[in-house]
Coordinates of C-alpha atoms and ligand atoms in Angstrom, one line a residue:
M29 CA 5.2 -7.9 -76.3
K30 CA 8.1 -10.4 -76.3
E31 CA 7.1 -14.0 -75.5
G32 CA 7.6 -14.7 -71.8
Q33 CA 9.1 -11.2 -71.2
E34 CA 7.8 -10.8 -67.6
S35 CA 10.9 -12.5 -66.1
G36 CA 10.4 -13.5 -62.6
S37 CA 6.6 -13.7 -62.9
P38 CA 4.8 -17.0 -63.3
V39 CA 3.3 -16.0 -66.7
D40 CA 3.0 -19.2 -68.8
A41 CA 3.4 -18.4 -72.5
T42 CA 3.0 -22.0 -73.5
V43 CA -0.7 -22.4 -72.8
A44 CA -3.5 -20.1 -73.9
H45 CA -5.0 -18.1 -71.1
N46 CA -8.4 -16.7 -71.1
A47 CA -7.5 -13.1 -70.1
R48 CA -5.0 -12.9 -72.9
V49 CA -7.2 -14.6 -75.6
W50 CA -10.1 -12.2 -74.5
N51 CA -7.7 -9.3 -75.0
H52 CA -6.9 -10.7 -78.5
W53 CA -10.6 -11.0 -79.5
L54 CA -10.9 -7.3 -78.3
S55 CA -8.0 -6.4 -80.6
G56 CA -5.7 -5.6 -77.7
K57 CA -1.9 -6.1 -77.7
D58 CA -1.4 -8.2 -74.5
H59 CA -1.2 -11.8 -75.8
Y60 CA 1.3 -14.5 -76.9
A61 CA 1.5 -16.6 -80.0
V62 CA -0.3 -19.5 -78.3
D63 CA -3.2 -17.2 -77.4
R64 CA -3.6 -16.0 -81.0
E65 CA -3.5 -19.5 -82.3
V66 CA -6.1 -20.8 -79.9
G67 CA -8.2 -17.6 -80.1
D68 CA -8.2 -17.7 -84.0
H69 CA -9.1 -21.3 -83.9
V70 CA -12.0 -20.7 -81.7
A71 CA -13.1 -17.8 -83.8
G72 CA -12.9 -20.0 -86.9
M73 CA -15.3 -22.5 -85.3
F74 CA -17.5 -19.9 -83.8
P75 CA -17.0 -16.4 -85.5
I76 CA -19.4 -14.6 -83.3
I77 CA -17.0 -14.8 -80.3
R78 CA -15.4 -11.5 -81.2
D79 CA -18.8 -9.9 -81.2
V80 CA -19.5 -11.5 -77.8
A81 CA -16.3 -9.9 -76.4
R82 CA -17.1 -6.5 -77.8
A83 CA -20.8 -6.7 -76.8
D84 CA -19.8 -7.7 -73.2
R85 CA -17.5 -4.6 -72.9
A86 CA -20.2 -2.3 -74.3
F87 CA -22.6 -3.8 -71.7
L88 CA -20.1 -3.1 -69.0
G89 CA -20.0 0.6 -70.0
R90 CA -23.9 0.9 -70.2
A91 CA -24.4 -0.9 -66.8
V92 CA -21.7 1.1 -65.0
R93 CA -23.0 4.4 -66.4
C94 CA -26.5 3.4 -65.3
L95 CA -25.3 2.5 -61.8
A96 CA -23.0 5.5 -61.3
G97 CA -25.7 7.8 -62.8
E98 CA -29.3 7.1 -62.0
A99 CA -28.7 4.6 -59.3
G100 CA -26.1 6.7 -57.5
I101 CA -23.7 3.8 -56.8
R102 CA -20.1 4.9 -55.8
Q103 CA -18.4 1.6 -55.0
F104 CA -17.7 -1.1 -57.6
L105 CA -16.1 -4.7 -57.0
D106 CA -15.1 -5.9 -60.4
I107 CA -14.3 -9.7 -60.2
G108 CA -12.6 -11.3 -63.2
T109 CA -11.5 -7.9 -64.5
G110 CA -9.4 -8.9 -67.4
L111 CA -6.5 -7.1 -69.0
P112 CA -6.9 -3.4 -69.1
T113 CA -8.6 -2.2 -72.3
A114 CA -10.6 0.8 -73.3
D115 CA -13.2 2.1 -70.8
N116 CA -12.2 0.0 -67.8
T117 CA -14.8 0.1 -64.9
H118 CA -13.1 3.0 -63.0
E119 CA -12.8 5.2 -66.1
V120 CA -16.5 4.8 -66.9
A121 CA -17.7 5.2 -63.3
Q122 CA -15.4 8.1 -62.5
R123 CA -16.4 10.0 -65.6
V124 CA -19.9 10.0 -64.2
A125 CA -18.9 10.4 -60.5
P126 CA -15.2 11.2 -59.8
T127 CA -15.6 10.0 -56.2
S128 CA -16.3 6.4 -57.3
R129 CA -14.1 3.7 -55.6
I130 CA -13.3 0.6 -57.6
V131 CA -11.6 -2.7 -56.6
Y132 CA -10.4 -5.0 -59.4
V133 CA -9.9 -8.8 -58.9
D134 CA -8.3 -11.3 -61.2
N135 CA -6.1 -14.4 -60.7
D136 CA -4.2 -14.2 -64.1
P137 CA -0.5 -13.3 -63.5
L138 CA -0.4 -11.1 -66.7
V139 CA -3.3 -9.0 -65.5
L140 CA -1.4 -8.4 -62.2
T141 CA 1.6 -7.1 -64.3
H142 CA -0.7 -4.7 -66.1
A143 CA -2.6 -3.6 -63.1
R144 CA -0.9 -0.2 -63.1
A145 CA -3.2 0.8 -65.9
L146 CA -6.2 -0.1 -63.7
L147 CA -5.0 2.1 -60.8
T148 CA -5.2 5.5 -62.5
S149 CA -7.9 6.9 -60.2
T150 CA -9.2 10.4 -60.0
E151 CA -7.9 12.3 -56.8
E152 CA -11.4 12.2 -55.3
G153 CA -11.9 8.4 -55.8
A154 CA -9.8 5.4 -55.4
T155 CA -8.9 2.1 -57.2
D156 CA -7.2 -1.0 -55.9
Y157 CA -6.2 -4.4 -57.5
I158 CA -6.5 -7.7 -55.6
E159 CA -4.8 -10.9 -57.0
A160 CA -7.4 -13.5 -55.9
D161 CA -9.4 -16.5 -56.9
A162 CA -13.2 -16.0 -57.6
H163 CA -13.8 -19.3 -55.8
E164 CA -12.8 -17.5 -52.5
P165 CA -15.2 -14.7 -51.9
E166 CA -14.2 -14.4 -48.2
A167 CA -10.6 -13.5 -49.1
I168 CA -11.8 -11.1 -51.8
L169 CA -14.3 -9.3 -49.3
R170 CA -11.5 -9.1 -46.6
E171 CA -9.1 -7.4 -49.0
A172 CA -11.7 -5.3 -50.8
A173 CA -12.6 -3.7 -47.4
R174 CA -9.4 -1.8 -47.5
T175 CA -11.0 0.3 -50.2
L176 CA -14.7 -0.3 -50.1
D177 CA -17.1 0.4 -47.2
F178 CA -19.4 -2.6 -47.1
S179 CA -21.9 -0.8 -44.9
R180 CA -22.8 1.3 -48.1
P181 CA -24.1 -0.1 -51.4
V182 CA -21.6 -1.8 -53.7
A183 CA -22.1 -3.0 -57.3
V184 CA -20.6 -6.5 -57.6
M185 CA -19.6 -7.0 -61.2
M186 CA -19.1 -10.6 -62.5
L187 CA -18.7 -10.2 -66.2
G188 CA -17.7 -13.4 -68.0
I189 CA -16.3 -15.0 -64.7
L190 CA -18.9 -17.3 -63.2
N191 CA -18.4 -19.4 -66.3
F192 CA -15.1 -20.4 -64.9
I193 CA -16.7 -21.8 -61.7
L194 CA -17.7 -25.0 -63.2
D195 CA -19.9 -26.5 -60.4
N196 CA -23.4 -25.0 -60.2
D197 CA -23.7 -25.1 -56.4
D198 CA -20.3 -23.6 -56.0
A199 CA -21.0 -20.7 -58.4
Q200 CA -24.3 -20.2 -56.5
R201 CA -22.4 -20.1 -53.2
V202 CA -19.9 -17.5 -54.5
V203 CA -22.7 -15.2 -55.6
R204 CA -24.7 -15.7 -52.5
E205 CA -21.8 -14.9 -50.2
L206 CA -20.9 -11.8 -52.1
A207 CA -24.6 -10.6 -52.1
E208 CA -24.9 -11.3 -48.3
A209 CA -21.8 -9.1 -47.6
T210 CA -23.4 -6.2 -49.3
P211 CA -26.3 -4.0 -47.8
P212 CA -29.7 -3.4 -49.5
G213 CA -29.4 -1.0 -52.4
S214 CA -26.4 -2.9 -53.7
Y215 CA -26.3 -4.4 -57.2
L216 CA -25.2 -7.6 -59.0
V217 CA -24.0 -7.1 -62.6
L218 CA -23.5 -10.3 -64.6
T219 CA -22.7 -11.6 -68.1
H220 CA -22.6 -15.3 -68.8
P221 CA -22.2 -17.4 -72.0
T222 CA -25.1 -19.6 -72.8
T223 CA -25.5 -22.3 -75.4
E224 CA -29.2 -21.5 -75.4
L225 CA -28.3 -18.6 -77.7
G226 CA -25.1 -20.0 -79.1
G227 CA -26.2 -23.4 -80.4
E228 CA -23.9 -26.3 -81.5
G229 CA -21.1 -24.2 -82.8
N230 CA -20.7 -22.8 -79.2
V231 CA -20.6 -26.3 -77.7
A232 CA -17.9 -27.4 -80.1
A233 CA -15.9 -24.2 -79.5
M234 CA -16.1 -24.6 -75.7
K235 CA -15.0 -28.3 -76.0
F236 CA -12.0 -27.2 -78.1
W237 CA -11.2 -24.5 -75.5
N238 CA -11.3 -27.0 -72.6
E239 CA -9.0 -29.3 -74.4
N240 CA -6.5 -26.6 -75.4
A241 CA -6.6 -23.7 -73.0
T242 CA -7.1 -22.6 -69.4
P243 CA -9.1 -22.1 -67.3
P244 CA -11.8 -24.5 -68.3
I245 CA -15.2 -22.9 -69.1
T246 CA -18.9 -23.8 -69.0
A247 CA -22.1 -22.4 -70.4
R248 CA -25.3 -22.1 -68.4
S249 CA -29.0 -22.2 -69.3
R250 CA -31.4 -19.3 -68.6
E251 CA -32.8 -21.2 -65.7
E252 CA -29.3 -21.7 -64.2
V253 CA -28.4 -18.0 -64.7
T254 CA -31.7 -16.9 -63.2
R255 CA -30.9 -18.7 -60.0
F256 CA -27.9 -16.4 -59.5
F257 CA -30.5 -13.6 -58.9
D258 CA -32.4 -15.4 -56.2
G259 CA -33.5 -12.7 -53.6
L260 CA -32.5 -9.8 -55.9
E261 CA -34.7 -7.6 -58.1
L262 CA -33.8 -7.7 -61.8
L263 CA -33.8 -4.3 -63.5
E264 CA -35.6 -4.1 -66.8
P265 CA -35.2 -5.7 -69.4
G266 CA -34.2 -8.7 -67.2
I267 CA -31.9 -11.4 -68.4
V268 CA -31.3 -10.9 -72.2
S269 CA -28.4 -11.1 -74.7
C270 CA -26.0 -8.5 -73.2
S271 CA -26.0 -6.6 -76.6
Q272 CA -29.8 -6.0 -76.0
W273 CA -29.6 -4.8 -72.4
R274 CA -30.7 -1.2 -72.7
P275 CA -29.0 -0.7 -76.0
E276 CA -28.1 2.9 -77.0
A277 CA -29.9 4.4 -80.0
N278 CA -28.0 3.9 -83.3
A279 CA -28.9 4.4 -87.0
F280 CA -29.0 0.7 -87.6
G281 CA -31.8 -0.5 -85.3
E282 CA -31.6 -3.1 -82.5
P283 CA -28.1 -4.7 -82.1
A284 CA -27.8 -8.4 -83.0
V285 CA -28.2 -11.1 -80.4
V286 CA -24.9 -12.5 -79.0
P287 CA -24.8 -15.8 -77.1
Q288 CA -23.9 -14.1 -73.8
F289 CA -26.6 -13.2 -71.2
G290 CA -26.4 -9.9 -69.4
A291 CA -28.4 -8.7 -66.5
V292 CA -28.3 -6.2 -63.6
A293 CA -30.2 -6.7 -60.3
R294 CA -30.7 -4.7 -57.1
K295 CA -30.7 -6.1 -53.6
P296 CA -34.0 -5.0 -52.1
S297 CA -34.6 -3.4 -48.7
L298 CA -35.4 -6.0 -45.9
Ligands
SAM5 C1 -13.8 -13.5 -70.2 S1 -12.6 -12.5 -69.3 C2 -13.8 -11.2 -68.8 C3 -13.1 -9.9 -68.5 C4 -14.0 -8.7 -68.1 N1 -14.7 -9.0 -66.9 C5 -14.9 -8.4 -69.3 O1 -16.1 -8.7 -69.1 O2 -14.4 -7.9 -70.3 C6 -12.5 -13.5 -67.8 C7 -11.5 -13.0 -66.7 O3 -11.7 -13.8 -65.6 C8 -10.4 -14.1 -65.1 N2 -10.6 -15.4 -64.3 C9 -10.9 -16.7 -64.7 N3 -11.0 -17.5 -63.6 C10 -10.9 -16.8 -62.5 C11 -10.8 -17.1 -61.1 N4 -11.0 -18.3 -60.7 N5 -10.5 -16.1 -60.3 C12 -10.3 -14.8 -60.7 N6 -10.3 -14.4 -62.0 C13 -10.5 -15.4 -62.9 C14 -9.6 -14.3 -66.2 O4 -8.2 -14.2 -65.9 C15 -10.1 -13.2 -67.2 O5 -9.3 -12.1 -67.0

């Protein structure tokens, strides 16, 4: 991509943006020089960050397959979608159940310009894209209702996004409002960085990020992440490194821990 090529769009190629740096760590092609520079600097300080991004995407695939498969979920609200990459939520879900309906939400202008790649639904299913801020669940729910039926179960996916809602109470409010808008039998799927697994290198890398890139990020403890699941039933194995959430068998044993919690929970019947 040429720097700042999206003329007429408010894409800012002078400051590193999370969606684009995340895409760089995933070996995608949608980033600018400033994103590569900051992303490589962070990876120099905290080399496991590329494994975090890959483990997070692999977790997304396993969680969506589980929900579309054994749990029978047909509606997904994916908040903080990121730039399109391999195995986006609708591709994974519709491979299992072609009637699946998916709404994507992000507030990065470059994600909007690439949203076409997220809108390649099966004929039987549907996809939609909403440009909105995760701090405003009411607006998200209103627009998502064009595509999703909130009287039926929905999987709310919040992968690597609550870490951009810096205030704990605000983040709890957002999750609570989304959970309250969905009926029993709905799910919350979450990944979240944690310095409990990442240690000092993680703290230093996040400080560098907050001084050089946007939006600012925070990590949370297990206790803080656990609070997001108040009133919900965690699926086994609970809140774990996302690489170790129901890992698929491979020849090399258990995948290594990454400093990113992953969990899936169900809203119980009243
Ligand atoms: C770390 S990426 C995660 C992408 C994807 N969910 C995944 O797990 O691979 C975070 C995404 O959240 C988006 N984001 C950050 N703050 C946001 C906000 N306040 N509202 C909506 N999206 C936001 C970024 O633009 C980026 O695409």
